[in-house]
Structure formats: structure tokens, C-alpha cells
XYZ file of C-alpha atoms in Angstrom:
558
model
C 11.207 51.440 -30.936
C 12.898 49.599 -33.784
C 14.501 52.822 -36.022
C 15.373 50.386 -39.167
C 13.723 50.833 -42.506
C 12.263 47.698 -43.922
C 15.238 46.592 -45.990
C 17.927 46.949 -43.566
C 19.696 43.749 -42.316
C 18.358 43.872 -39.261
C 15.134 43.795 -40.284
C 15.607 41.185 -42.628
C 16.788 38.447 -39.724
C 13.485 38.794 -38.344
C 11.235 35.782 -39.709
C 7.903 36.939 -41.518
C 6.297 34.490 -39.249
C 7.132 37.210 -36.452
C 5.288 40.091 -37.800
C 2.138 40.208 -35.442
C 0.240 42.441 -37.836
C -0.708 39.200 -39.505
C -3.086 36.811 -38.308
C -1.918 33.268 -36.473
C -3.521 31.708 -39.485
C -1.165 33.387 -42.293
C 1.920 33.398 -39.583
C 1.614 29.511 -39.172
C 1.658 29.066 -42.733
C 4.115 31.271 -43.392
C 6.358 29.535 -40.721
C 4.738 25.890 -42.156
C 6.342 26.109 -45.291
C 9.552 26.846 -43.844
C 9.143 23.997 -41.938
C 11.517 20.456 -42.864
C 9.956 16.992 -42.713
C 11.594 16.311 -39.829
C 10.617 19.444 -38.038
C 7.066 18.843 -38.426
C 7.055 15.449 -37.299
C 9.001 16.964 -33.971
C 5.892 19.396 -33.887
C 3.543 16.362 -33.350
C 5.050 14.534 -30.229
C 6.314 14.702 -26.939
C 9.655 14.782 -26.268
C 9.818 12.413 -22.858
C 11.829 12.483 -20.529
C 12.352 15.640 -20.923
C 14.142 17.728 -18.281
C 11.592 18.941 -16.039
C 8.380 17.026 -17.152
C 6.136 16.819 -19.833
C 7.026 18.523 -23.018
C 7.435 18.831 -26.386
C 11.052 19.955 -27.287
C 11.635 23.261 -28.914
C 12.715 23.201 -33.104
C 15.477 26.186 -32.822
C 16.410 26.535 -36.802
C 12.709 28.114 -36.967
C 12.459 29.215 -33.822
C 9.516 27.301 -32.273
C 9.201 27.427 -28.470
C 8.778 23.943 -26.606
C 4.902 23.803 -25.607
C 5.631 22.967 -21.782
C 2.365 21.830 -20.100
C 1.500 21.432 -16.400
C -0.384 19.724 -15.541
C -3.790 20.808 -13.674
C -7.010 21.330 -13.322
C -6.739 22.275 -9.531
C -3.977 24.047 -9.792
C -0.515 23.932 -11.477
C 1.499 21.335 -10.790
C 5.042 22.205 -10.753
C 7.850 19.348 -12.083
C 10.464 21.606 -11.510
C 11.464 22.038 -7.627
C 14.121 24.568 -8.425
C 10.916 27.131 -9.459
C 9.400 28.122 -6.397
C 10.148 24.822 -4.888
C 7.455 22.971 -6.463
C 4.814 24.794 -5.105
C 2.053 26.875 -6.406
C -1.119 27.443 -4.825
C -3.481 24.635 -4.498
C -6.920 25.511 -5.528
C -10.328 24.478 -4.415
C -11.309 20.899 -6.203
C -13.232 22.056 -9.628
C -16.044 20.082 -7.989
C -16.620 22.797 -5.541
C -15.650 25.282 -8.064
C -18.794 24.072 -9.734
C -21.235 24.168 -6.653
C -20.890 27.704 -6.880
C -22.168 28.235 -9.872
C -20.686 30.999 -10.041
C -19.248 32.218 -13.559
C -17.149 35.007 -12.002
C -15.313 32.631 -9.652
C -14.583 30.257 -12.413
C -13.008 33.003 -14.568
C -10.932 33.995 -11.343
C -9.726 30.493 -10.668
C -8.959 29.832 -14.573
C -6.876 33.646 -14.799
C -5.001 32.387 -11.558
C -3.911 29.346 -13.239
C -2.653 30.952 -16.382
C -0.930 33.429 -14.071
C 0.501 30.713 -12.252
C 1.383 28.794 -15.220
C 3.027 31.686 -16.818
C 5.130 32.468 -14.166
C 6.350 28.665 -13.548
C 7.397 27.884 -16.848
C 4.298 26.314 -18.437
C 2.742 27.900 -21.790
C -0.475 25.187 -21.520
C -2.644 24.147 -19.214
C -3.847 20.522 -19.342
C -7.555 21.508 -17.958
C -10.434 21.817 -17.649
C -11.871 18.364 -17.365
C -15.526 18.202 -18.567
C -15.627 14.084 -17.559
C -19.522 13.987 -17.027
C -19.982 12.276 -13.726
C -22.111 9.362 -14.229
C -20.113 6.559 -11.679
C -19.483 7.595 -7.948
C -16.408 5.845 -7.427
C -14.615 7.833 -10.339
C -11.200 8.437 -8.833
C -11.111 11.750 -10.974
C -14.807 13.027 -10.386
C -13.399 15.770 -8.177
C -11.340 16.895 -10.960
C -14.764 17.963 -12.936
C -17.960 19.751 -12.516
C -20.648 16.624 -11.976
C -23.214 15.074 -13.742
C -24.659 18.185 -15.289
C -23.497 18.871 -19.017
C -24.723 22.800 -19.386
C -23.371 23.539 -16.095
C -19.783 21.753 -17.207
C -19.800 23.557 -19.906
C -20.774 27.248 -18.384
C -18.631 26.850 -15.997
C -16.027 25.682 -18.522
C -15.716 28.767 -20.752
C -14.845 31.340 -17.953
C -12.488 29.043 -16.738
C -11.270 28.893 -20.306
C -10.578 32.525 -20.963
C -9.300 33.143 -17.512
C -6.504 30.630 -18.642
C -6.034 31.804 -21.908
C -5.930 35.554 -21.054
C -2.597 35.061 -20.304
C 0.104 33.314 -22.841
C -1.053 30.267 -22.086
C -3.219 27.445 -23.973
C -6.327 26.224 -21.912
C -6.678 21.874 -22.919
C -10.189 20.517 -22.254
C -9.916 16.825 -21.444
C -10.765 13.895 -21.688
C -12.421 13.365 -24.950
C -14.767 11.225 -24.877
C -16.684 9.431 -22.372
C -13.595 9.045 -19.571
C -16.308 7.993 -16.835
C -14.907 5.333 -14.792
C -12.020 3.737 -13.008
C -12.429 0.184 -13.673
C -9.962 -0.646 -16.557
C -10.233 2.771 -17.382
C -7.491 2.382 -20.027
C -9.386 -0.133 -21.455
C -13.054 -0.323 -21.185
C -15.477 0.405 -23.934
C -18.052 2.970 -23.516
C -21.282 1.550 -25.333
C -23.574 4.376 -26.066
C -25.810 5.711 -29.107
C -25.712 9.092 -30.878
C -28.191 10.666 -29.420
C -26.649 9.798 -25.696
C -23.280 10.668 -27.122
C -24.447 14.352 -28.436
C -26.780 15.362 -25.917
C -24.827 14.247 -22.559
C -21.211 14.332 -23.409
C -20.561 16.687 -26.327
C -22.332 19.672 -24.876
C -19.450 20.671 -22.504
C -16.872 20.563 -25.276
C -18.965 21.752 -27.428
C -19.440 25.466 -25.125
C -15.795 25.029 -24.423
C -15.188 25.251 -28.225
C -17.672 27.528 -29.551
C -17.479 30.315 -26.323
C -14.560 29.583 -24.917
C -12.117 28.909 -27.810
C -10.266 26.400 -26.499
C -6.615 25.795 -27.505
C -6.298 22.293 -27.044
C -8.380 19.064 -26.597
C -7.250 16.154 -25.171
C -8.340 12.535 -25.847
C -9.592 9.747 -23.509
C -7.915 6.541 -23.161
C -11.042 4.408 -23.383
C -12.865 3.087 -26.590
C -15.750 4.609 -27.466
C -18.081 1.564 -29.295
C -15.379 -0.330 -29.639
C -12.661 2.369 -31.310
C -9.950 4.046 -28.772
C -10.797 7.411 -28.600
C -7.834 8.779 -30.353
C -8.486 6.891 -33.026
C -11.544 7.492 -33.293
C -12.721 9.509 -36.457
C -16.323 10.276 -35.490
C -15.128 11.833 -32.347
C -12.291 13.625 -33.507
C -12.680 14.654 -36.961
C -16.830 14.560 -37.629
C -17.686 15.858 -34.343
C -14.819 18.111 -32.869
C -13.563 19.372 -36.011
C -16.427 19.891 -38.119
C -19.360 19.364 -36.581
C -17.973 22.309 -33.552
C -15.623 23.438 -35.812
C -12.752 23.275 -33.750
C -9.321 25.377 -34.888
C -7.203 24.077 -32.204
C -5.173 20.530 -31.870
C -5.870 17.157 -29.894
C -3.183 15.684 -28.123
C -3.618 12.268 -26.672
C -4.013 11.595 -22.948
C -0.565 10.432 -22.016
C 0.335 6.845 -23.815
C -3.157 6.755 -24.828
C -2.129 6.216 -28.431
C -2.398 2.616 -29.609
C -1.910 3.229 -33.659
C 0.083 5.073 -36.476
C -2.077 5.009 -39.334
C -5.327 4.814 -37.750
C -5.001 7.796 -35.112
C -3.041 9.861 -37.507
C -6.038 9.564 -40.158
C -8.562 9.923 -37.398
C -7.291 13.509 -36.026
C -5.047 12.856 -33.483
C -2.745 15.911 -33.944
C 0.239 15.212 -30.924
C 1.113 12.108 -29.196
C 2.153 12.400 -25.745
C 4.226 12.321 -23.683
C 6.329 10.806 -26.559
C 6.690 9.642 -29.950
C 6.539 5.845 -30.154
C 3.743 6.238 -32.867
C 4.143 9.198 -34.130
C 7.877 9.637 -34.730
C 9.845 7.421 -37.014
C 6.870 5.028 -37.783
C 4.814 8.437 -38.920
C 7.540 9.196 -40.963
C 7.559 5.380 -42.079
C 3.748 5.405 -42.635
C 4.110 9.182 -45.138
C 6.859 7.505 -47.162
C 4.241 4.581 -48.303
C 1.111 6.544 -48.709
C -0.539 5.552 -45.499
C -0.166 8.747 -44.287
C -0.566 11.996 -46.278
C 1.766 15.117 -46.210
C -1.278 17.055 -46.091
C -2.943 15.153 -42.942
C 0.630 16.473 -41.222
C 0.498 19.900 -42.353
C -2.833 20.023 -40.968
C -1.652 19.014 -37.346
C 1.187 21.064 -37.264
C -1.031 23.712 -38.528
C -3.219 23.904 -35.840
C -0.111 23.466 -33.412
C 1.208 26.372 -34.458
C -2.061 28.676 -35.668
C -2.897 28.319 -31.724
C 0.544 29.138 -30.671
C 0.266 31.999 -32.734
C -3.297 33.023 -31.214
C -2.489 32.182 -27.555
C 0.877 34.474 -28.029
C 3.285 31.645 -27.479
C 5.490 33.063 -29.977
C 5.675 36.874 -28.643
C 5.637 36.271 -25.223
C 8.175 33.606 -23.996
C 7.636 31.910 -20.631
C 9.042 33.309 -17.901
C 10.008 32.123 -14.300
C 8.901 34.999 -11.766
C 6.840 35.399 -8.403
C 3.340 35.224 -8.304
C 1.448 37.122 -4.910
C 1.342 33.474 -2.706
C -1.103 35.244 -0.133
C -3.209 36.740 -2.396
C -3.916 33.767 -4.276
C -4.275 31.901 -1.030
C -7.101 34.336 -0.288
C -8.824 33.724 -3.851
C -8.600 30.178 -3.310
C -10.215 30.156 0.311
C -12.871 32.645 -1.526
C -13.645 30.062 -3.760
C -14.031 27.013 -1.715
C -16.330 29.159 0.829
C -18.359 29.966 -2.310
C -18.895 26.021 -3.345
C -19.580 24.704 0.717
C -23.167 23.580 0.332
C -24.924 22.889 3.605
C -27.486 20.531 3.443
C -29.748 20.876 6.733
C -29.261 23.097 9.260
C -31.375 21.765 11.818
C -32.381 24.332 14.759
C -30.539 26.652 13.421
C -26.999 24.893 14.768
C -24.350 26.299 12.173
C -22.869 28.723 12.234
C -21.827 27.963 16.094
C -22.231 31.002 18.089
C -18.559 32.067 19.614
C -20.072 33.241 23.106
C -21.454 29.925 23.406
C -18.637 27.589 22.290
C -16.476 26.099 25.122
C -14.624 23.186 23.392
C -14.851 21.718 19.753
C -13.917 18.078 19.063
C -12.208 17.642 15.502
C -11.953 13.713 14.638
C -10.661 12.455 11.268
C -7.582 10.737 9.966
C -7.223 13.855 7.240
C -8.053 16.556 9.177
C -4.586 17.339 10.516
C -3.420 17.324 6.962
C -3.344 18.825 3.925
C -6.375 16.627 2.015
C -5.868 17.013 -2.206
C -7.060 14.600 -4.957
C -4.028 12.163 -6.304
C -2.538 11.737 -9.159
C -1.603 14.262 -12.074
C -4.075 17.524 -10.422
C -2.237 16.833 -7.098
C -0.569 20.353 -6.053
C 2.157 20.868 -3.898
C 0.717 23.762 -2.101
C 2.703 27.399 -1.312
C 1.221 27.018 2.255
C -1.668 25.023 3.648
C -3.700 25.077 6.622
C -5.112 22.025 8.250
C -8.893 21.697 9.388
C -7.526 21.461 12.611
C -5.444 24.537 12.789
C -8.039 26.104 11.052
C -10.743 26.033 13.639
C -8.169 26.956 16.394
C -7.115 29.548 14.634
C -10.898 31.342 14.285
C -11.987 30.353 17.732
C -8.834 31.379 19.430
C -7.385 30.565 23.050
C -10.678 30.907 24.597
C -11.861 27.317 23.223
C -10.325 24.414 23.705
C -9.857 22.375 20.451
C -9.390 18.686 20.802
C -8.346 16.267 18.163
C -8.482 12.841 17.404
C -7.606 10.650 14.164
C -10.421 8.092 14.647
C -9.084 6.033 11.883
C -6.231 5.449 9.079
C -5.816 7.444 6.464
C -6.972 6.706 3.118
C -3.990 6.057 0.686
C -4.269 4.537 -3.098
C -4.284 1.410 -1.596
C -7.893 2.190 -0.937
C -8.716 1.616 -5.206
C -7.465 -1.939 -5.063
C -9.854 -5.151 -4.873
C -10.491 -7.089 -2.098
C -11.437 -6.381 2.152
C -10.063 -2.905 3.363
C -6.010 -3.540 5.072
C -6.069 -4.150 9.060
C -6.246 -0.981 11.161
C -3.038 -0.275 12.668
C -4.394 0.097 15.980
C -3.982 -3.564 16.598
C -0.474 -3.646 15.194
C 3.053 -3.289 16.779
C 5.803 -2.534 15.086
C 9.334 -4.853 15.920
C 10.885 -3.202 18.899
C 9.244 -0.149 19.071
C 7.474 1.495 22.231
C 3.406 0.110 22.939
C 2.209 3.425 21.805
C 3.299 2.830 18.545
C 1.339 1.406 15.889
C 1.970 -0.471 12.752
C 4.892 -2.379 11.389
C 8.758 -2.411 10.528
C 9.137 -2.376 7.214
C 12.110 -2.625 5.240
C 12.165 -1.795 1.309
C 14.768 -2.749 -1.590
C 15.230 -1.906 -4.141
C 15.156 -5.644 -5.463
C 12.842 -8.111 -5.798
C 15.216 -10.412 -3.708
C 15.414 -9.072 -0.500
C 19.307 -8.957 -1.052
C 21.897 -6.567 0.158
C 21.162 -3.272 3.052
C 17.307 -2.324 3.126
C 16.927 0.799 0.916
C 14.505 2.648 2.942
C 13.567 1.506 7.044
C 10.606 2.837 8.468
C 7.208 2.271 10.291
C 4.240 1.701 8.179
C 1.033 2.138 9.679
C -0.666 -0.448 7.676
C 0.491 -2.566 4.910
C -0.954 -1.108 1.933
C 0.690 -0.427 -1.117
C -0.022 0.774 -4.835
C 2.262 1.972 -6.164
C 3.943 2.556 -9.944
C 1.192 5.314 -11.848
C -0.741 6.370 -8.171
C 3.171 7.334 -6.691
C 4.558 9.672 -9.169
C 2.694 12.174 -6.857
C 1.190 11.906 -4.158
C -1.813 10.434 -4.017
C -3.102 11.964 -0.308
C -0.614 14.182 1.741
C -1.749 12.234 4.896
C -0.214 9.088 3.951
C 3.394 8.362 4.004
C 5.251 9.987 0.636
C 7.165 6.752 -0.755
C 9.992 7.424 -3.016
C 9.711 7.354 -6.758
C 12.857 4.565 -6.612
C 10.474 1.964 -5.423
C 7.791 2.418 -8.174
C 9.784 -0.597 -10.195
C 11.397 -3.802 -8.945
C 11.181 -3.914 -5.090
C 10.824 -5.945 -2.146
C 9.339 -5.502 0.966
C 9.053 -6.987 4.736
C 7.099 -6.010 7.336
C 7.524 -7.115 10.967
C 5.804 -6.604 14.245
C 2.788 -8.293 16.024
C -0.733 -8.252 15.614
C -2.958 -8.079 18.746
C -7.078 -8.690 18.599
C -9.534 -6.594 20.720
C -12.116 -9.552 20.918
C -11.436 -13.210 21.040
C -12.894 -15.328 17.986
C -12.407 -16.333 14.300
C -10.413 -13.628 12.257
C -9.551 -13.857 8.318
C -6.297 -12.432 7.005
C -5.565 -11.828 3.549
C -3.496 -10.646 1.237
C -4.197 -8.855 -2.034
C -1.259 -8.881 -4.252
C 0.509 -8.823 -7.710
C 3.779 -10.506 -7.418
C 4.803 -13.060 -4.889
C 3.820 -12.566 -1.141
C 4.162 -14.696 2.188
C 2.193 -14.433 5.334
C 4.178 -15.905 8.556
C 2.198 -15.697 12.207
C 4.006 -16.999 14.903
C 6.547 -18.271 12.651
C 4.270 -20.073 10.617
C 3.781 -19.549 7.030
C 0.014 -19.516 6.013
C -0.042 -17.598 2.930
C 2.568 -18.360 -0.068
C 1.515 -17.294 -3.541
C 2.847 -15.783 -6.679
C 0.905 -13.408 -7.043
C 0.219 -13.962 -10.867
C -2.305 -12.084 -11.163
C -3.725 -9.325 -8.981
C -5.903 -11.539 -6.528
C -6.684 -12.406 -2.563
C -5.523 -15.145 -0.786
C -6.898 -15.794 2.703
C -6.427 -18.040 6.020
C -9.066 -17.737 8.848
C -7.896 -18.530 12.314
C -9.032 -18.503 16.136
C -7.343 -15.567 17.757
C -7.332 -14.664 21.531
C -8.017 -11.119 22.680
C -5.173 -9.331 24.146
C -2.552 -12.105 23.375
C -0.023 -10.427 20.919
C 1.010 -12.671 17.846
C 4.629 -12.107 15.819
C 3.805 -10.958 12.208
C 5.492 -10.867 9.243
C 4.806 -10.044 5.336
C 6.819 -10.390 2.482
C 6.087 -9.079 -1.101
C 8.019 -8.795 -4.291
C 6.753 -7.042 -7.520
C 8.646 -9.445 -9.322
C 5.881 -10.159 -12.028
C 7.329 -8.844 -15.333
C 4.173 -6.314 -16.258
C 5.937 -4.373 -12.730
């Protein structure tokens, strides 16, 4: 209990911004006009790299709190490997979440997020994703809740809350029309207005109006022919009228492409940085391009939702969260979204009395499978599908497992024929029951100096750079970040065919690559652009042939 009467000195060091008998509305003005040019325009980007991932910095004079986001929406992905190691607990793919259907379970899964966030560091959330599934082969589809827009967005708003019961902002992403993965950064999505209100608005719009969302983020794609945060209709006429939306839109990350035109348009934060909105936003106010009220506005809402969300009042803190109870929601939640198809005879569940041995075959199945890129989690524990099952049939069943085939890495999303199965490749010196290749990385595009990293590599299939800042499947070898820039690599071993007859190999590749077989070089290219280049030759079954590749991403774009 504070015992000082309103004019006493210690009273008057605390800001008016910091009485929470006033709304976030008249607090973030109240703090806005306090605010310096230059302090508002640090409210309105990222501040990458900063020291444990993606942030905006913190103002101090004013006492703003850095917005640190994890990002999600399958859990929270932890930069930081001194909290908790990295780990949090990796949650069912919102895919499944949504084959529940199942508003309870969504509002557990979003209040175990914000709990999670809370007590890793993080004050926002970058999920849900309401991308409306319309392409199969979308490498994020797992990360939403399918083709459905009123089931996205009821789903959407428990999740929502659950987050944002906690001191933590909820961001609904991507907006608009983030559908594919064929120059996603790129590609225009054509579409009319009926298409674009009825299909892809609705989820937004429920995860506005119901579920208050703190923050939208916008798409990197165009949207008939504008980027989408640049885009005016989307941002300003439809999210912020039209829905009425009170929070701010940050941009995917580097999705910005303007000054002027995104900061007139709606955008409200760049991210993760400020090479548009920074000094050339400043440059842009002190000609008239820009207006100081278009900034106020932004940093406004910034702060108005800090305000609401309790950003202000409740700094993060770094504390435990209960790792096997939220294990136990999780496994809730993904028994909830199995959906078995046909059952026919009656042949699942298997009876235990009847059981003697169960064959489990499957190059993921004695791993822990997660979706790639920025929802990857690094779980607090996992169990395999493989321990799994021997686990609930016990010793009296004998489990067998196989791997059947590779694993899948991010290789897979790359053009041209699927990379040679490792089972007829030997590695250089290594015993017959080993499969693959040597390979030998530096950390140059030369192949100069001692190899950087030596190992075997089951196949030779790399992509590396944006798909190896995380993991992009836990069953395929982790590659350091180091050799996400300028690197070289050889690979050495022999290849051996099952059947005798004609085989093509190829090699897909930006940057320059060479294809040797028996000493022989077949394949030399530059690699100029990210294309195949093949040679078709008459192999004989069982007779082993000496291999070697060679690649360097020595094309300036790597």
C-alpha cells in the first residue's frame, strides 16, 4: 500500500501515464505527448539484431518496455537458450487444433501460449495464422485452420483471448491472401471484392470484432498488384474502418518495400528493422510526405494496446512453467483433432489381448516430426511414434521398426526430380552398412583451408539460408547457422545401382556445381540461376562407382 498523499515527491515521479484508473486510450495519449520525434519513430520499428531475437528496443526516458515477440503459432519459440534452454512445449499443429472443432481446446492451447510466452520473456505472440487454405502444397498450411473461413475464425477468437488473458498481445497473420509457396514473396493474388470479403476477411474480421486482437500482421504478397503493406484498401478501408480495428499492423518480417506508400497506407511497425521506417520516415515527415499525425496514429495504437494488454503494469518475467502438465494438454489436444477416416471391420482400436507384434515403418517416426521454419518448437520433451506405441503396449509385444525411406528435409521444396536415396550410396571409407556420403563443408566458396564441419550426409540435399535458421524437420541433420552464407561443399563416396540399365543424374543448383563419376567430370555449371543439369548413363547392377559433388553458393544473391 502506497501511504503518500498525492503531492508528495514520491508520488510525483510516477508518470500520469501509470495511473491504471485511466483507460489505455487517455494513458497512451498522455504518454504520446510526452513522447520526442525520435522516440516515436523508435516506437514504429524493429530493432534487429537485437540480443535474443526479434524485437523492438525499449525507449527508457519514458519508460516504454521493448515489445519482445516469439514467434508461434504452435507453440513459443524460444531465441534465448539461456531461458529454459530453448525449449517450451511443442503444441499440436493448429491444423489439428482445428479438426477438433472444439472452442474449449482452442482457448486452452491459446492461454498455454500466453503462459508460456509470459514466462519466457515474450509480451506478443506472432499468431494465430488465419491463411485460408486454398493450395495443398502450402509449406505453412499446417500452421492454420484449412480452407474453411467461419471455422478459422471461431476457432481464432478463443485462441485469441486465451493468449491475451495473460500480458501478452495475440498477432493474427498474414494479412491478406498469404496462400502459396511459389514466389510467395512475390506473387500477386488476383481476386475481386466480393472473393476478397467473403473468403478471406471473415477470419480477421471474428478475430477483430470477438476476439480483440492486439496486433495484425501483413502478408508479403501483392494483393492486385499492391504489396500488402502497402496496401490502403486492406489496411486502412478494410481493417481499420470497415472492422474497426484499435490495434497496430506490423509487417511480416522485411515485407516492407516503401516509405511513403506503406506509411500512408497503415502500416504501423516495420519489422524486424527499420530500413524504411527509420531515418527515411523521419526524411519523408520533414518534406510533407509523411504527416506528424499519420505517426501519432501508429504509435498510438502501439501503445493504447500496450496499455490494454497490461504491457506496462506487468513486466515480463523469466520463470517455470508446469513442463508435464502442458505436455498432457498438448497430447489432449492432438487426440481431440485425430480424425479417422474408415474403420473397416472394426480394426482400430487394436485389441491388446490380441496384439503379438506391431511393425512401425517411416523415416519420421523415430523422431520428433514439427513443421519448419519460424512455428518450429524446440520441445521440453518429446516422444517418438515409436516409443510411443512401445510404451502403451508394453513388454508383452514386440515392436519392430524400420525407416523405409529418407527423411524429408527442405530440400524437398526445391524444383526438379527428388535427390538419390541413400541406400545406394557409400560414404569414402566408411563400413558397407553405412549409407550416404563424406561431406566436407567451408566456410568459403573456395574449398580453401581445413573443412569447417566433416560428416556423413545421407543424401545430398541442401537448402539452406531462410529454411536453416531453425530447423526445418528434427529428423534431418541440424546444419549450423555458419553455413547459411558463403560455403562450399564436397561430397565423396560411391554410388551402387540395384538393377542394371540407363540411369539420369542431376543436379539442381544455385551457384556453381561439378559432378565427377569415376573420375570423370559430367556435370560443370554455374549455377546462375536455380536450374537442373543432367547426364544419363548405362550403369551395371551391383558394380560400385566413385562419386563426387562439388557446390559453391558463390552467386552474389547467396
Amino acid at each position: 500500500m502506497n501511504n503518500q498523499s498525492p503531492g508528495s515527491s514520491a508520488s510525483a515521479q510516477i508518470p500520469p501515464w501509470m495511473n491504471t484508473s485511466l483507460s489505455p486510450h487517455e494513458r497512451a495519449n498522455l504518454l504520446l505527448a510526452q513522447m520526442t520525434m525520435e522516440e516515436k519513430i523508435e516506437m514504429v520499428h524493429g530493432d534487429f539484431p537485437a540480443p535474443y531475437g526479434f524485437y523492438n528496443a525499449p525507449i527508457p526516458r519514458p519508460g516504454i518496455p521493448a515489445l519482445t515477440m516469439a514467434d508461434g503459432p504452435a507453440g513459443i519459440r524460444v531465441a534465448r537458450q539461456d531461458v529454459n534452454e530453448g525449449k517450451a512445449t511443442a503444441m499440436p499443429a493448429p491444423i489439428a487444433l482445428a479438426a477438433t472443432w472444439d472452442m474449449r481446446a482452442a482457448r486452452q492451447y491459446g492461454d498455454l501460449l500466453g503462459q508460456e510466452a509470459w514466462a519466457t520473456g515474450h509480451n506478443v505472440v506472432l499468431g494465430p495464422q488465419l491463411d485460408i487454405a486454398r493450395i495443398p502444397v502450402f509449406g505453412r498450411l499446417f500452421e492454420a485452420s484449412g480452407e474453411d473461413p467461419r471455422l478459422s475464425g471461431q476457432m481464432a477468437v478463443p485462441y485469441i483471448q486465451g493468449i491475451q488473458c495473460h500480458p501478452v498481445v495475440a498477432t493474427a497473420k498474414h494479412y491478406q491472401m498469404n496462400t502459396q509457396e511459389e514466389n510467395r514473396f512475390e506473387v500477386d493474388a488476383q481476386l475481386d471484392e466480393r472473393t476478397l470479403q467473403e473468403i478471406y476477411t471473415p477470419a480477421f474480421a471474428a478475430a477483430v470484432k470477438d476476439g480483440q486482437v492486439g496486433s495484425v500482421m501483413g502478408a508479403f504478397n501483392r494483393v492486385n498488384g499492391i504489396y500488402s503493406c502497402e496496401h490502403r484498401h486492406l489496411l486502412t478501408d478494410i481493417l481499420k474502418r470497415q472492422l474497426d480495428f484499435q490495434g497496430w499492423v506490423m509487417s511480416d518480417y522485411e515485407a516492407v518495400h516503401s516509405t511513403v506508400e506503406a506509411a500512408n497506407a497503415g502500416l504501423d511497425q516495420e519489422m524486424p528493422n527499420g530500413i524504411f521506417f527509420s531515418d527515411r520516415l523521419m526524411e519523408a515527415m520533414q518534406i510533407g510526405q509523411v504527416s506528424v499525425t499519420a505517426l501519432d496514429d501508429k504509435v498510438q495504437r502501439i501503445l493504447r494496446t500496450m496499455f490494454t494488454s497490461g504491457l506496462f503494469d506487468q513486466p515480463v518475467q523469466i520463470t517455470p512453467f508446469p513442463v508435464q502438465e502442458h505436455g498432457k494438454v498438448a497430447r489432449e489436444i492432438a487426440g481431440k483433432g485425430i480424425v479417422l477416416l474408415k474403420n473397416v471391420d472394426r480394426q482400430l482400436p487394436l485389441a491388446d489381448h490380441e496384439v503379438r507384434s506391431v511393425a512401425v515403418i517411416g523415416a519420421d517416426a523415430d523422431n520428433n516430426i514439427a513443421g519448419g521454419g519460424s512455428s518450429v518448437v524446440q520441445p521440453t520433451y518429446f516422444v517418438s511414434i515409436v516409443e510411443g506405441i512401445r510404451r502403451r503396449v508394453g513388454d508383452s509385444v514386440r515392436v519392430e521398426y524400420a525407416e523405409g525411406t529418407d527423411p524429408v528435409s527442405a530440400a524437398a521444396l526445391l524444383p526438379g526430380p527428388p535427390p538419390v536415396p541413400s541406400s545406394v550410396l557409400t560414404p569414402t571409407d566408411a563400413d558397407v552398412e553405412v549409407h550416404g556420403l563424406h561431406a566436407e563443408y567451408w566456410t568459403n566458396t573456395r574449398f580453401e583451408g581445413e573443412p569447417t564441419l566433416l560428416r556423413i550426409d545421407r543424401q545430398v540435399d541442401l537448402n539452406l539460408g531462410f529454411f536453416n535458421y531453425s530447423n526445418f524437420n528434427s529428423s534431418a541433420l541440424t546444419n549450423p547457422e555458419k553455413l547459411n552464407n558463403a560455403i562450399s561443399v564436397r561430397w565423396t563416396g560411391s554410388i551402387t545401382v540395384p538393377t542394371t540399365g540407363n540411369y539420369t543424374l542431376s543436379l539442381t543448383h544455385l551457384g556453381t556445381a561439378r559432378l565427377y563419376l569415376d573420375d570423370h567430370l559430367f556435370i560443370k555449371d554455374a549455377g546462375i540461376t536455380l536450374d537442373t543439369r543432367s547426364v544419363t548413363m548405362y550403369l551395371v547392377a551391383g558394380q560400385p562407382h566413385a562419386l563426387r559433388i562439388e557446390y559453391a553458393a558463390d552467386r552474389p544473391e547467396q
